[in-house]
Structures are given as structure tokens and as C-alpha cells.
Amino acid sequence: MTISIRLNDEDTMLFKKYAAMNGLSVSELIRQSVIEHIEDEYDLKTYEKVIEEYKNNPVTYSLDEVKKELGL
């Protein structure tokens, strides 16, 4: 799939210079940045859900308890 974006000259230069500094093409820079953003947002949403569950039921288990439960 091909996606195009419109950038002003200043942003274009910034993207190109940053990509070059990191040995990436502009396409790879944008691809990696978007994927990282999605992963970060997913991680944050997961954290928020889990911390809310923990607040409602603050039960924790030690590593030994987990190993025993899993038969390890």
C-alpha cells in the first residue's frame, strides 16, 4: 500500500535530516514512528485497564506461587 502525506518545506527537511542521522529512509522513519506510537498507546490502554482491575481486586502473587500454579 502506498500512503502520501503533505509536509511543508521545514518539516520535510526535518524528516530527511532525522532519517539520515539514523540511517533510515523517510518512509522507514515514518513507518517505525507510527508503529511505535500505536504500541505505546496500546501499552498505556492495557496498563490503565489492568491497574483499574487491580484497584478493584488488589490480589498479587509471588513468582513461586505463579510457578506452582502453572506447574513449573
CSV table of N, CA and C in Angstrom, one decimal:
chain,number,residue,atom,x,y,z
A,1,MET,N,0.8,-1.2,0.0
A,1,MET,CA,0.0,0.0,0.0
A,1,MET,C,0.9,1.2,0.0
A,2,THR,N,0.5,2.2,-0.7
A,2,THR,CA,1.2,3.5,-0.7
A,2,THR,C,0.3,4.5,0.0
A,3,ILE,N,1.0,5.3,0.8
A,3,ILE,CA,0.3,6.4,1.5
A,3,ILE,C,1.1,7.7,1.3
A,4,SER,N,0.5,8.8,1.0
A,4,SER,CA,1.2,10.0,0.8
A,4,SER,C,0.8,11.0,1.9
A,5,ILE,N,1.7,11.8,2.3
A,5,ILE,CA,1.4,12.9,3.3
A,5,ILE,C,2.0,14.2,2.7
A,6,ARG,N,1.4,15.3,3.1
A,6,ARG,CA,1.8,16.6,2.7
A,6,ARG,C,2.6,17.3,3.8
A,7,LEU,N,3.8,17.7,3.5
A,7,LEU,CA,4.6,18.4,4.5
A,7,LEU,C,5.0,19.7,4.0
A,8,ASN,N,5.2,20.7,4.9
A,8,ASN,CA,5.8,21.9,4.4
A,8,ASN,C,7.3,21.7,4.3
A,9,ASP,N,8.0,22.7,3.7
A,9,ASP,CA,9.4,22.5,3.4
A,9,ASP,C,10.2,22.3,4.7
A,10,GLU,N,9.9,23.0,5.8
A,10,GLU,CA,10.6,22.9,7.1
A,10,GLU,C,10.4,21.5,7.6
A,11,ASP,N,9.2,20.9,7.6
A,11,ASP,CA,9.0,19.6,8.1
A,11,ASP,C,9.7,18.5,7.3
A,12,THR,N,9.7,18.8,6.0
A,12,THR,CA,10.4,17.9,5.0
A,12,THR,C,11.8,17.8,5.4
A,13,MET,N,12.5,18.9,5.5
A,13,MET,CA,13.9,18.9,5.9
A,13,MET,C,14.2,18.3,7.2
A,14,LEU,N,13.3,18.5,8.2
A,14,LEU,CA,13.5,17.9,9.5
A,14,LEU,C,13.4,16.4,9.4
A,15,PHE,N,12.4,15.9,8.7
A,15,PHE,CA,12.2,14.4,8.5
A,15,PHE,C,13.4,13.8,7.8
A,16,LYS,N,13.9,14.5,6.7
A,16,LYS,CA,15.0,14.0,5.9
A,16,LYS,C,16.3,13.9,6.8
A,17,LYS,N,16.6,15.0,7.5
A,17,LYS,CA,17.8,15.1,8.3
A,17,LYS,C,17.7,14.0,9.4
A,18,TYR,N,16.6,13.9,10.1
A,18,TYR,CA,16.5,13.0,11.2
A,18,TYR,C,16.6,11.5,10.7
A,19,ALA,N,16.0,11.3,9.5
A,19,ALA,CA,16.1,9.9,8.9
A,19,ALA,C,17.5,9.6,8.6
A,20,ALA,N,18.2,10.6,8.0
A,20,ALA,CA,19.6,10.4,7.6
A,20,ALA,C,20.5,10.2,8.8
A,21,MET,N,20.3,10.9,9.9
A,21,MET,CA,21.0,10.7,11.1
A,21,MET,C,20.9,9.3,11.7
A,22,ASN,N,19.8,8.7,11.4
A,22,ASN,CA,19.5,7.4,12.0
A,22,ASN,C,19.6,6.3,10.9
A,23,GLY,N,20.2,6.6,9.8
A,23,GLY,CA,20.4,5.6,8.7
A,23,GLY,C,19.1,5.0,8.2
A,24,LEU,N,18.1,5.8,8.1
A,24,LEU,CA,16.8,5.3,7.6
A,24,LEU,C,16.3,6.1,6.4
A,25,SER,N,15.4,5.5,5.7
A,25,SER,CA,14.7,6.3,4.6
A,25,SER,C,13.6,7.1,5.4
A,26,VAL,N,13.1,8.1,4.7
A,26,VAL,CA,12.0,8.8,5.3
A,26,VAL,C,10.8,7.9,5.5
A,27,SER,N,10.5,7.0,4.5
A,27,SER,CA,9.4,6.1,4.6
A,27,SER,C,9.6,5.2,5.9
A,28,GLU,N,10.8,4.6,6.1
A,28,GLU,CA,11.0,3.8,7.2
A,28,GLU,C,10.9,4.5,8.5
A,29,LEU,N,11.4,5.8,8.5
A,29,LEU,CA,11.3,6.6,9.7
A,29,LEU,C,9.8,6.8,10.1
A,30,ILE,N,9.0,7.1,9.1
A,30,ILE,CA,7.6,7.3,9.4
A,30,ILE,C,6.9,6.0,9.8
A,31,ARG,N,7.2,5.0,9.1
A,31,ARG,CA,6.6,3.6,9.4
A,31,ARG,C,6.9,3.3,10.9
A,32,GLN,N,8.2,3.3,11.2
A,32,GLN,CA,8.6,3.0,12.6
A,32,GLN,C,8.0,3.9,13.6
A,33,SER,N,7.9,5.2,13.3
A,33,SER,CA,7.4,6.1,14.3
A,33,SER,C,5.9,5.8,14.6
A,34,VAL,N,5.1,5.5,13.5
A,34,VAL,CA,3.7,5.2,13.7
A,34,VAL,C,3.5,4.0,14.4
A,35,ILE,N,4.3,2.9,14.1
A,35,ILE,CA,4.2,1.7,14.8
A,35,ILE,C,4.5,1.8,16.3
A,36,GLU,N,5.6,2.6,16.6
A,36,GLU,CA,5.9,2.8,18.0
A,36,GLU,C,4.8,3.6,18.7
A,37,HIS,N,4.2,4.5,18.1
A,37,HIS,CA,3.1,5.3,18.7
A,37,HIS,C,1.9,4.4,19.0
A,38,ILE,N,1.6,3.5,18.0
A,38,ILE,CA,0.5,2.6,18.2
A,38,ILE,C,0.8,1.6,19.4
A,39,GLU,N,2.0,1.1,19.4
A,39,GLU,CA,2.4,0.2,20.5
A,39,GLU,C,2.3,0.9,21.9
A,40,ASP,N,2.8,2.2,21.9
A,40,ASP,CA,2.8,2.9,23.2
A,40,ASP,C,1.4,3.2,23.6
A,41,GLU,N,0.5,3.5,22.7
A,41,GLU,CA,-0.9,3.8,23.1
A,41,GLU,C,-1.5,2.5,23.6
A,42,TYR,N,-1.3,1.4,22.9
A,42,TYR,CA,-1.8,0.1,23.3
A,42,TYR,C,-1.3,-0.3,24.7
A,43,ASP,N,0.0,-0.1,24.9
A,43,ASP,CA,0.5,-0.4,26.2
A,43,ASP,C,-0.1,0.4,27.3
A,44,LEU,N,-0.3,1.7,27.0
A,44,LEU,CA,-0.9,2.6,28.0
A,44,LEU,C,-2.4,2.2,28.3
A,45,LYS,N,-3.1,1.9,27.3
A,45,LYS,CA,-4.5,1.4,27.5
A,45,LYS,C,-4.6,0.1,28.3
A,46,THR,N,-3.7,-0.8,28.0
A,46,THR,CA,-3.6,-2.1,28.7
A,46,THR,C,-3.3,-1.8,30.2
A,47,TYR,N,-2.3,-0.9,30.4
A,47,TYR,CA,-1.9,-0.6,31.8
A,47,TYR,C,-3.1,0.0,32.5
A,48,GLU,N,-3.8,1.0,31.9
A,48,GLU,CA,-4.9,1.6,32.6
A,48,GLU,C,-6.0,0.6,32.9
A,49,LYS,N,-6.3,-0.4,32.0
A,49,LYS,CA,-7.2,-1.4,32.3
A,49,LYS,C,-6.8,-2.3,33.5
A,50,VAL,N,-5.6,-2.7,33.4
A,50,VAL,CA,-5.0,-3.7,34.5
A,50,VAL,C,-5.0,-3.0,35.8
A,51,ILE,N,-4.6,-1.7,35.9
A,51,ILE,CA,-4.5,-1.0,37.1
A,51,ILE,C,-5.9,-0.8,37.7
A,52,GLU,N,-6.8,-0.6,36.9
A,52,GLU,CA,-8.2,-0.5,37.4
A,52,GLU,C,-8.7,-1.8,37.9
A,53,GLU,N,-8.4,-2.9,37.3
A,53,GLU,CA,-8.7,-4.2,37.8
A,53,GLU,C,-8.1,-4.5,39.1
A,54,TYR,N,-6.8,-4.1,39.2
A,54,TYR,CA,-6.0,-4.3,40.5
A,54,TYR,C,-6.7,-3.4,41.6
A,55,LYS,N,-7.1,-2.2,41.3
A,55,LYS,CA,-7.7,-1.4,42.3
A,55,LYS,C,-9.0,-2.0,42.8
A,56,ASN,N,-9.7,-2.7,42.0
A,56,ASN,CA,-11.0,-3.4,42.3
A,56,ASN,C,-10.7,-4.7,43.1
A,57,ASN,N,-9.6,-5.3,42.8
A,57,ASN,CA,-9.3,-6.6,43.5
A,57,ASN,C,-7.7,-6.7,43.6
A,58,PRO,N,-7.2,-6.0,44.7
A,58,PRO,CA,-5.8,-5.9,44.9
A,58,PRO,C,-5.1,-7.2,45.4
A,59,VAL,N,-5.1,-8.2,44.5
A,59,VAL,CA,-4.5,-9.5,44.9
A,59,VAL,C,-3.2,-9.7,44.1
A,60,THR,N,-2.1,-10.0,44.7
A,60,THR,CA,-0.9,-10.3,44.0
A,60,THR,C,-0.4,-11.7,44.3
A,61,TYR,N,0.5,-12.2,43.5
A,61,TYR,CA,1.1,-13.5,43.7
A,61,TYR,C,2.6,-13.4,43.5
A,62,SER,N,3.3,-14.2,44.3
A,62,SER,CA,4.7,-14.2,44.2
A,62,SER,C,5.1,-15.1,43.0
A,63,LEU,N,6.4,-15.0,42.6
A,63,LEU,CA,6.9,-15.8,41.5
A,63,LEU,C,6.7,-17.3,41.8
A,64,ASP,N,7.0,-17.6,43.0
A,64,ASP,CA,6.9,-19.1,43.4
A,64,ASP,C,5.5,-19.5,43.4
A,65,GLU,N,4.5,-18.7,43.8
A,65,GLU,CA,3.1,-19.1,43.7
A,65,GLU,C,2.7,-19.2,42.2
A,66,VAL,N,3.1,-18.4,41.3
A,66,VAL,CA,2.8,-18.5,39.9
A,66,VAL,C,3.4,-19.8,39.3
A,67,LYS,N,4.6,-20.0,39.7
A,67,LYS,CA,5.3,-21.3,39.1
A,67,LYS,C,4.5,-22.5,39.6
A,68,LYS,N,4.1,-22.5,40.9
A,68,LYS,CA,3.4,-23.6,41.4
A,68,LYS,C,2.0,-23.8,40.7
A,69,GLU,N,1.3,-22.7,40.5
A,69,GLU,CA,0.0,-22.7,39.9
A,69,GLU,C,0.2,-23.2,38.4
A,70,LEU,N,1.3,-22.9,37.7
A,70,LEU,CA,1.5,-23.3,36.4
A,70,LEU,C,2.2,-24.6,36.3
A,71,GLY,N,2.6,-25.2,37.4
A,71,GLY,CA,3.2,-26.5,37.4
A,71,GLY,C,4.6,-26.4,36.9
A,72,LEU,N,5.3,-25.4,37.1
A,72,LEU,CA,6.7,-25.2,36.6
A,72,LEU,C,7.7,-25.5,37.7
